[in-house]
Short mmCIF file of C-alpha atoms and ligand atoms in Angstrom, two decimals:
data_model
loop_
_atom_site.label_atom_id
_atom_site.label_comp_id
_atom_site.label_asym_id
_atom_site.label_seq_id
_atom_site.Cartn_x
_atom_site.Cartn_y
_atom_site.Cartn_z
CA UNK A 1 0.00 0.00 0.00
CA UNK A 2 1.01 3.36 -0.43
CA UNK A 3 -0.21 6.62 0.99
CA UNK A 4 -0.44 10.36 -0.21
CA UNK A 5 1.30 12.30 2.63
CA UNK A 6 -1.91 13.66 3.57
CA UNK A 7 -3.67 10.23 4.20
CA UNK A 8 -1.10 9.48 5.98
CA UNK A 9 -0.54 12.22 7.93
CA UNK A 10 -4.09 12.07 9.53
CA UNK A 11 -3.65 8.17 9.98
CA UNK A 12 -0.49 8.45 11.99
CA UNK A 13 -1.75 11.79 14.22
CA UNK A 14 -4.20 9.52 15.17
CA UNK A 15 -2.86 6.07 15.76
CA UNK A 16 1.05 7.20 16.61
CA UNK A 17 1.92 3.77 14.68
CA UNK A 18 4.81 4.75 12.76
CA UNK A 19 5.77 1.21 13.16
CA UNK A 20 2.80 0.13 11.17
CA UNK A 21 3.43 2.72 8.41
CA UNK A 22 6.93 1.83 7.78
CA UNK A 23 5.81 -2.22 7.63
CA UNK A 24 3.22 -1.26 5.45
CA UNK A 25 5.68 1.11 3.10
CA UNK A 26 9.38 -0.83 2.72
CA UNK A 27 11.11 1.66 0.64
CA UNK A 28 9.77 4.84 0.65
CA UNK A 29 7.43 7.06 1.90
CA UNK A 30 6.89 10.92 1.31
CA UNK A 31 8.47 13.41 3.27
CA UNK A 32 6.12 15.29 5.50
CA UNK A 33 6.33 17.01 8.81
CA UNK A 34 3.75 18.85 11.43
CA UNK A 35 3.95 20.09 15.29
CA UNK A 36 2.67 18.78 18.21
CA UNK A 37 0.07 21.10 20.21
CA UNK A 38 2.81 20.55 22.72
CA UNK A 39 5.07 22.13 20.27
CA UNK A 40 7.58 19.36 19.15
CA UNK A 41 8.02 19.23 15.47
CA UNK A 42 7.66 16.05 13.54
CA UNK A 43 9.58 15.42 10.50
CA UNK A 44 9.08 11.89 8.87
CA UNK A 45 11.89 11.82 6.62
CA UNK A 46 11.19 8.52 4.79
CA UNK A 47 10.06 5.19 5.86
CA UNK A 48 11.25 4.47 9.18
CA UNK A 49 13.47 7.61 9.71
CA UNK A 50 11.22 10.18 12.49
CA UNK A 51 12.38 12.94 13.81
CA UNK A 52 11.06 15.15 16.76
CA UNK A 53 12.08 18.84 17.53
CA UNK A 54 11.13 19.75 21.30
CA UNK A 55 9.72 23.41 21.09
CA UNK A 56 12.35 24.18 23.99
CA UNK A 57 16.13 24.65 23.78
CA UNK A 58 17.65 20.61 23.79
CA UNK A 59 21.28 19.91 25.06
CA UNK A 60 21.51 16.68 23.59
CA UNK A 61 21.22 14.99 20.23
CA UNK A 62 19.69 11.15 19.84
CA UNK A 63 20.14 8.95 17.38
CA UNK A 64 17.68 5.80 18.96
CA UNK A 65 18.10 2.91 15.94
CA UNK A 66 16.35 -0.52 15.56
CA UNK A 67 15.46 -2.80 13.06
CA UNK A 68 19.05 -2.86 11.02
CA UNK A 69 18.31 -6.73 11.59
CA UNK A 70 14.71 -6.94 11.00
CA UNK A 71 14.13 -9.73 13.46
CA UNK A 72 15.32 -8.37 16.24
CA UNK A 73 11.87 -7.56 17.40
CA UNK A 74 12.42 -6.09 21.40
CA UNK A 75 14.01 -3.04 20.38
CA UNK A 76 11.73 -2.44 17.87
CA UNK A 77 8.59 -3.05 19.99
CA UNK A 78 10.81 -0.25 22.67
CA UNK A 79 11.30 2.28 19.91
CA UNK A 80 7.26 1.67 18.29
CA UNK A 81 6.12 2.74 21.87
CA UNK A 82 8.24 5.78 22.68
CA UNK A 83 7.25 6.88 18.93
CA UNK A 84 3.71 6.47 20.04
CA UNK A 85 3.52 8.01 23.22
CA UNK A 86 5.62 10.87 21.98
CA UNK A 87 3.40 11.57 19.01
CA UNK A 88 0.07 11.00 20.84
CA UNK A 89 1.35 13.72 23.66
CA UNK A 90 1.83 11.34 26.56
CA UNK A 91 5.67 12.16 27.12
CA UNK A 92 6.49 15.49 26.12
CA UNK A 93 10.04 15.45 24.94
CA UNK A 94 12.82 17.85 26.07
CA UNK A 95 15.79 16.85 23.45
CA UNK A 96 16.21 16.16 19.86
CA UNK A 97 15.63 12.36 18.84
CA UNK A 98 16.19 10.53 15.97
CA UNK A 99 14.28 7.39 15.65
CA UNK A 100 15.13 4.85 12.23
CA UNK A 101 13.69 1.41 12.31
CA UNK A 102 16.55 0.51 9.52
CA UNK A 103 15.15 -2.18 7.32
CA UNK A 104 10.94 -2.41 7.06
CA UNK A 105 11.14 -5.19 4.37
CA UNK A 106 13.52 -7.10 6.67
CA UNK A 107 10.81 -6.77 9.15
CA UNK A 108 8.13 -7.86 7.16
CA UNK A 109 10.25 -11.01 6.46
CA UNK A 110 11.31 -11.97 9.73
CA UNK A 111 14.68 -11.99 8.43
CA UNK A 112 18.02 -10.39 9.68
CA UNK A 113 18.45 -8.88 6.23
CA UNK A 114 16.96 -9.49 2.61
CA UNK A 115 20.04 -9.69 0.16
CA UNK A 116 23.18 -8.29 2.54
CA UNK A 117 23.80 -7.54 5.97
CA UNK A 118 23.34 -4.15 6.10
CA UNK A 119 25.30 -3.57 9.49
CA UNK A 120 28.66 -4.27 7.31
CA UNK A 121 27.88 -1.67 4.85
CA UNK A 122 28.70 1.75 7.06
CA UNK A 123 31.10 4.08 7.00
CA UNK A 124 31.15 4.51 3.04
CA UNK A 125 31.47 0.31 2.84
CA UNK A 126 27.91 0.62 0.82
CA UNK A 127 28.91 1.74 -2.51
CA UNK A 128 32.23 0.46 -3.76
CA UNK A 129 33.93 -0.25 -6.87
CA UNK A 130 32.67 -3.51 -8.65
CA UNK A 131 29.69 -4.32 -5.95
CA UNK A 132 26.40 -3.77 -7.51
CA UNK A 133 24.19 -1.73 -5.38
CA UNK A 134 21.06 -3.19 -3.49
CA UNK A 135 18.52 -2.17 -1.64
CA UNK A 136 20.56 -2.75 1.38
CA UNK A 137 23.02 -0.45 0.36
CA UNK A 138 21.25 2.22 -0.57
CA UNK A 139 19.62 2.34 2.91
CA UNK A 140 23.28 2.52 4.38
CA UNK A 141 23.85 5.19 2.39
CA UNK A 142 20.65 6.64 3.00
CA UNK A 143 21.20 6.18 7.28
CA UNK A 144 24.57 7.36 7.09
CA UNK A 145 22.80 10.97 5.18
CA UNK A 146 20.41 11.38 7.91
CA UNK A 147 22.26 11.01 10.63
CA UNK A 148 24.95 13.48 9.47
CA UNK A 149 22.10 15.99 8.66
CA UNK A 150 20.76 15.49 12.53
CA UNK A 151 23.55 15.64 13.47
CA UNK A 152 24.58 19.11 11.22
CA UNK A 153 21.59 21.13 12.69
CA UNK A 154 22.05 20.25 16.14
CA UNK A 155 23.13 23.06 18.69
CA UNK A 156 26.75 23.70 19.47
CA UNK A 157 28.12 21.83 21.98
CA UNK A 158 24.81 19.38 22.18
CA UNK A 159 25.72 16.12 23.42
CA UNK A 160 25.69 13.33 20.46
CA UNK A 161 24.65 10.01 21.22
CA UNK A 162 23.37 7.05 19.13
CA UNK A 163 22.27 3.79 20.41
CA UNK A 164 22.12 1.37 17.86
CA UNK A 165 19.38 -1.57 19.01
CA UNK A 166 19.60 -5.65 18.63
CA UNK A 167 18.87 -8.33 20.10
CA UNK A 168 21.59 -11.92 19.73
CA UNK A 169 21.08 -14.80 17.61
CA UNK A 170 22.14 -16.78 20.50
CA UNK A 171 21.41 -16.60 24.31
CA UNK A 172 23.84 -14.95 26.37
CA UNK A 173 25.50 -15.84 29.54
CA UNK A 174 25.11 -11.78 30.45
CA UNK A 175 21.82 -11.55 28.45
CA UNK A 176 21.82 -7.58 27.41
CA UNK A 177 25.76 -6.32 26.52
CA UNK A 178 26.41 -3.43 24.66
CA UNK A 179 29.50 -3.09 22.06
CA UNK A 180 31.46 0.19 22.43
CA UNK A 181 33.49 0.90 19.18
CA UNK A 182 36.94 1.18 19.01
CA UNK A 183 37.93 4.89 19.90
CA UNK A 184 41.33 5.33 18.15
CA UNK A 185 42.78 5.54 21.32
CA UNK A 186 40.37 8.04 23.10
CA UNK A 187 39.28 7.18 26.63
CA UNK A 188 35.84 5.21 27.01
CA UNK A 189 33.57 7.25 29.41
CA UNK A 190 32.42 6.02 32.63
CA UNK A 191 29.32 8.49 32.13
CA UNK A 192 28.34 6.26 29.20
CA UNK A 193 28.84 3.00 31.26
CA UNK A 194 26.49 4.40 33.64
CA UNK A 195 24.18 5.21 31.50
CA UNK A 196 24.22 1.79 30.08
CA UNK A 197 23.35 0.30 33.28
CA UNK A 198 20.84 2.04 34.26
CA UNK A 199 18.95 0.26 31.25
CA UNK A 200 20.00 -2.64 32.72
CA UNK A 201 23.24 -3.42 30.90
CA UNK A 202 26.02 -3.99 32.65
CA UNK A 203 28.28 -6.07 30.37
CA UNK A 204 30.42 -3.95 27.54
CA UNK A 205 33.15 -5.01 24.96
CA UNK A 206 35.53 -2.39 24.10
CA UNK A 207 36.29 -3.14 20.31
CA UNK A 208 39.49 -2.95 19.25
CA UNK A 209 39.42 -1.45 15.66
CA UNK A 210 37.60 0.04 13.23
CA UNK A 211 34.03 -1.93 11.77
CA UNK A 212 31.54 -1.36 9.05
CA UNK A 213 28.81 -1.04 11.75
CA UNK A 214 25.84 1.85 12.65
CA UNK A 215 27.33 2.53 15.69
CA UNK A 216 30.95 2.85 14.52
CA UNK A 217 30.22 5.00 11.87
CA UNK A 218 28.14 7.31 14.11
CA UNK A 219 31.23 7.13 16.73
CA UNK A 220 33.98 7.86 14.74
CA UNK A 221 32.01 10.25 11.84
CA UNK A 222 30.26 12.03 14.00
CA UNK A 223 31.99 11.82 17.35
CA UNK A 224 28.70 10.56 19.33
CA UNK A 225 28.80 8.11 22.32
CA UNK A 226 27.56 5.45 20.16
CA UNK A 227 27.06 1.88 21.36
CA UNK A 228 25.69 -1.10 19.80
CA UNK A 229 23.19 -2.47 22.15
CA UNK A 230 22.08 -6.33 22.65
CA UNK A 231 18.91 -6.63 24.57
CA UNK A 232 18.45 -10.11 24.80
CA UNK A 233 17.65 -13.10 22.22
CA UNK A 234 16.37 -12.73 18.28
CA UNK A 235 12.28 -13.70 18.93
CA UNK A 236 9.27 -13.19 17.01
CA UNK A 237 6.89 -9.94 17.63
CA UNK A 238 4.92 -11.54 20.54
CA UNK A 239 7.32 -13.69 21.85
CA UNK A 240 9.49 -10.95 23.90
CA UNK A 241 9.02 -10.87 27.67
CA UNK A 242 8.98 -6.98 27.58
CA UNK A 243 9.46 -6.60 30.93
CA UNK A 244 13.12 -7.91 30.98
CA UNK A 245 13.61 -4.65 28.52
CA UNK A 246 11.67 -2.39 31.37
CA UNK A 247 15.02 -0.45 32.54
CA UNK A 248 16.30 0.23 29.21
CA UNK A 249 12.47 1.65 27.99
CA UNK A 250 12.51 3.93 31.35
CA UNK A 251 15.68 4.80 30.91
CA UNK A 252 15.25 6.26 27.39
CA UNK A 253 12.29 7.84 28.47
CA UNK A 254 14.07 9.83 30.85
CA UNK A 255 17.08 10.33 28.44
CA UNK A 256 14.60 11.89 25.69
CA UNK A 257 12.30 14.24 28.01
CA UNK A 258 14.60 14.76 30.85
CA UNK A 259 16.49 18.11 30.39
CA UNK A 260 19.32 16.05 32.35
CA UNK A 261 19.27 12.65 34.16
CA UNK A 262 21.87 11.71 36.91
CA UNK A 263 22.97 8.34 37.21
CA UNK A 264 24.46 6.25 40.28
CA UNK A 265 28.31 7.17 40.87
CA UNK A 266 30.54 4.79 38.91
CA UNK A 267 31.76 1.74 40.42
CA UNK A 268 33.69 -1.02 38.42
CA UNK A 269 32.78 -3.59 40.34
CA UNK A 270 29.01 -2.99 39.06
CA UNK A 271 30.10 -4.01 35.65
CA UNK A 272 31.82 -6.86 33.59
CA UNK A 273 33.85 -5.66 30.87
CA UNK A 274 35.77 -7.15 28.03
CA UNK A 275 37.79 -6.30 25.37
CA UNK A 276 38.20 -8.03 22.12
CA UNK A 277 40.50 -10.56 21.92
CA UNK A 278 40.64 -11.40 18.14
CA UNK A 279 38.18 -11.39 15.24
CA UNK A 280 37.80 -14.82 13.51
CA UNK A 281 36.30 -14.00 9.57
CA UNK A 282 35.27 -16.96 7.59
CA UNK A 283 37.14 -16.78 4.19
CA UNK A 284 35.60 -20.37 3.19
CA UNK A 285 32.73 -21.79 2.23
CA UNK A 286 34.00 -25.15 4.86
CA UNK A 287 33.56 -23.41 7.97
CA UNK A 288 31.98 -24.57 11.05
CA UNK A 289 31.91 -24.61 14.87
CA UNK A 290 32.73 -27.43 16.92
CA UNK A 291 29.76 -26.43 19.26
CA UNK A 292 26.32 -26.60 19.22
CA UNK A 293 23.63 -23.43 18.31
CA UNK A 294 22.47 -23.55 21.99
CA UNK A 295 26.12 -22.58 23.48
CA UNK A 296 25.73 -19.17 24.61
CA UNK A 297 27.89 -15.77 24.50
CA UNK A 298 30.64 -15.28 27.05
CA UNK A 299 31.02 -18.88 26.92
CA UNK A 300 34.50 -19.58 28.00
CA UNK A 301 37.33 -22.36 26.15
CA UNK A 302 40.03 -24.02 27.81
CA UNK A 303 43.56 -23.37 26.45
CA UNK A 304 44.19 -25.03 23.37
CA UNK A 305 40.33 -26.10 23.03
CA UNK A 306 39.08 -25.96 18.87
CA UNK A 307 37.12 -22.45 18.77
CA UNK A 308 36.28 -22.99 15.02
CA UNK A 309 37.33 -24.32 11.47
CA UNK A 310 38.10 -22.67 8.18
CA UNK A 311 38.83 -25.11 5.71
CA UNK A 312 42.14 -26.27 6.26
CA UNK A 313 42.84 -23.43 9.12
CA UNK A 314 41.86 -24.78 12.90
CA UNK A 315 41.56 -21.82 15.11
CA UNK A 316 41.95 -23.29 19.09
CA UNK A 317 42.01 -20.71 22.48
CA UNK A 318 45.00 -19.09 23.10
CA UNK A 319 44.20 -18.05 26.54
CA UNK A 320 42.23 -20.06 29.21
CA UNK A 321 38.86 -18.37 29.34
CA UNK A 322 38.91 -17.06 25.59
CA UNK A 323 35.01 -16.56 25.43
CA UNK A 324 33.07 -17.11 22.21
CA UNK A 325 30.82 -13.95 21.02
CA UNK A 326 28.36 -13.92 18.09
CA UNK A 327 29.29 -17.04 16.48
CA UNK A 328 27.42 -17.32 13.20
CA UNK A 329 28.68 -19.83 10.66
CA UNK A 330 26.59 -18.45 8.10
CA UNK A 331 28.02 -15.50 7.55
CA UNK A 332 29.23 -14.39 3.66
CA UNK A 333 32.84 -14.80 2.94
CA UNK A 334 35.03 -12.41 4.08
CA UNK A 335 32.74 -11.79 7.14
CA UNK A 336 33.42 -11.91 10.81
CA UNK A 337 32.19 -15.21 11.99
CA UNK A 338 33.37 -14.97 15.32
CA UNK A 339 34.73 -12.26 17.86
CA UNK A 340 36.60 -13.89 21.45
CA UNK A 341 36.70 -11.48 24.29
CA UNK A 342 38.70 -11.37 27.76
CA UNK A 343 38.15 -9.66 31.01
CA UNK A 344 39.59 -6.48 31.24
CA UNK A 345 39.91 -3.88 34.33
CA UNK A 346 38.78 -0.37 34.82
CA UNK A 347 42.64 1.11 33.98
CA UNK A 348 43.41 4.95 33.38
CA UNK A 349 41.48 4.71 29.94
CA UNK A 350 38.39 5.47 31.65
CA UNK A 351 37.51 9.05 32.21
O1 LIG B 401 24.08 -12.61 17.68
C1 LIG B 401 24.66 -12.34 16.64
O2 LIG B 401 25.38 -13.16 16.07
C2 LIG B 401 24.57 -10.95 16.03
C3 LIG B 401 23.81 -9.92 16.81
C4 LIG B 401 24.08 -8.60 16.12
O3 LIG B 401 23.43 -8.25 15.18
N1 LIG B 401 25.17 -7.94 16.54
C5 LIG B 401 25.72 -6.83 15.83
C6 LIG B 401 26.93 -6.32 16.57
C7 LIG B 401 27.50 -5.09 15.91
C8 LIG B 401 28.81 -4.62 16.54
O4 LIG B 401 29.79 -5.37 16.49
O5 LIG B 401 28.85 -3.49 17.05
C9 LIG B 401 26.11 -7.27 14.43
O6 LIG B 401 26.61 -8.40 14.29
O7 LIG B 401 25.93 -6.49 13.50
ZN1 LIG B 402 21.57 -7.22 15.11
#
């Protein structure tokens, strides 16, 4: 189906389901905008991409992103219900938010993507030499534009953040864990880590170099505190125990219509962190794990212990503890397959 702005318009006013819209338009849908009788602006800049403008001064710029794997259905449900209450005037917002539910087709196929994994195709990696475009790309593309332009017409000296959404393929031994991109040497910020748990996360990996990810590209383009968050396991809409997500949806809350939220005083001991050990790509179409689907994240290998197999290449723990993360033998060639992580300690990198 597709509507004239106008029918549309009217439709979403009344229901707030933007969610519905953007299932119900996969590529495109006319640019339109309005205000609030509160006074925030609404700009739908295509499907899934919504923006609100509080009518007061806003200190801090949010990027809020789900649905880059379509069937990673919790965040999305979070995001579909802020949208709503924000346009049907039940939370009145106090800074600027950007919400993108990244691939509607993928959604409407219960898939993590439709021809290529669109979280590998940031920072410029959608259009290169040789690689026929898809549609996949040219949402990249398309992400990347609108967040830079949010980002453009923000205040001076606003705050940046962007919290890029998903849920696991597998269950997790820490069951929500957020991904903080590498920094190029700048200092992670305990600020951040708070934040983070006070949704409820308390596990992070610090990445060790640059990715093709959302929330790298935001980080190191743009400069926001950018993480990529995992809120549990991949389930069907339905299927989600919502109230395991309950901290992270009140914590957003207060995050978009708070003119400034404190958080508990940092203390290491509340969190387990990690930093990448090594990245394991598959570069053949042989590839496999020596362990079963239902072995969770964080799981840790003894010394010497087979981690994985690429055609003729065994890869086997190097440390005692190395701990598996996002295995996925299905990935395309070339692809990370596997990351390993290892504790690591609160150190002088923290500010
Ligand atoms: O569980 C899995 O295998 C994947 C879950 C997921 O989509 N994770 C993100 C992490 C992105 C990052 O490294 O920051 C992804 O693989 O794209
Ligand atoms: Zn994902």
């Amino acid at each position: 189906m597709s509507y004239s702005s106008a029918t549309y318009l009217d439709a979403l006013k009344a229901s707030g389901d933007f969610l519905s819209l953007t299932r119900e338009n996969e590529f495109s849908l006319p640019y339109s905008s309005f205000t609030l009788t509160n006074g925030t602006n609404v700009t739908v800049h295509d499907t899934g991409i919504i923006e609100f403008q509080p009518a007061t001064a806003s200190n801090k710029d949010i990027v809020l992103s789900s649905a880059i794997h379509g069937n990673e259905t919790a965040p999305i449900e979070i995001c579909d219900q802020l949208i709503s209450a924000i346009i049907k005037e039940e939370m009145t917002l106090k800074q600027r938010v950007l919400f993108i539910f990244g691939n509607p087709k993928s959604i409407n196929i219960g898939k993590r993507f439709v021809e290529e994994n669109l979280n590998r195709l940031f920072n410029g990696h959608h259009t290169q030499e040789g690689i026929a475009s898809n549609p996949e790309r040219v949402r990249a593309k398309q992400l990347e534009d609108v967040v830079s332009d949010f980002f453009s017409r923000g205040s001076e000296g606003s705050a940046r953040c962007h919290y890029d959404l998903h849920t696991a393929i597998r269950g997790s031994k820490n069951e929500k864990f957020a991904v903080y991109p590498y920094l190029h040497g700048k200092p992670w910020k305990k600020s951040q880590l708070q934040f983070l748990l006070s949704c409820g996360v308390n596990t992070v990996l610090m990445m060790k170099s640059a990715a093709t990810t959302f929330s790298y590209y935001s980080s190191f383009v743009h400069g926001a505190d950018s993480f990529t968050v995992e809120l549990g396991q991949v389930k069907a809409f339905g299927e989600n125990d919502m109230s395991r997500f309950a901290k992270t949806k009140e914590t957003l809350i207060a995050l978009i219509s708070q003119e400034s939220v404190e958080y508990g005083e940092f203390n290491a001991s509340d969190f387990e962190l990690f930093s990448v050990y090594r990245t394991i790509n598959r570069t053949c179409e042989d590839f496999s794990f020596p362990f079963a689907d239902d072995v969770e994240n964080f799981t840790g290998f003894a010394k010497g212990e087979l981690l994985a197999t690429d055609g003729q290449t065994r890869y086997v723990a190097e440390v005692e503890g190395e701990a598996i993360i996002f295995p996925n033998a299905d990935v395309a060639l070339g692809q990370r397959a596997l990351l390993t992580v290892i504790p690591m300690q609160v150190d002088s990198n923290f500010i």
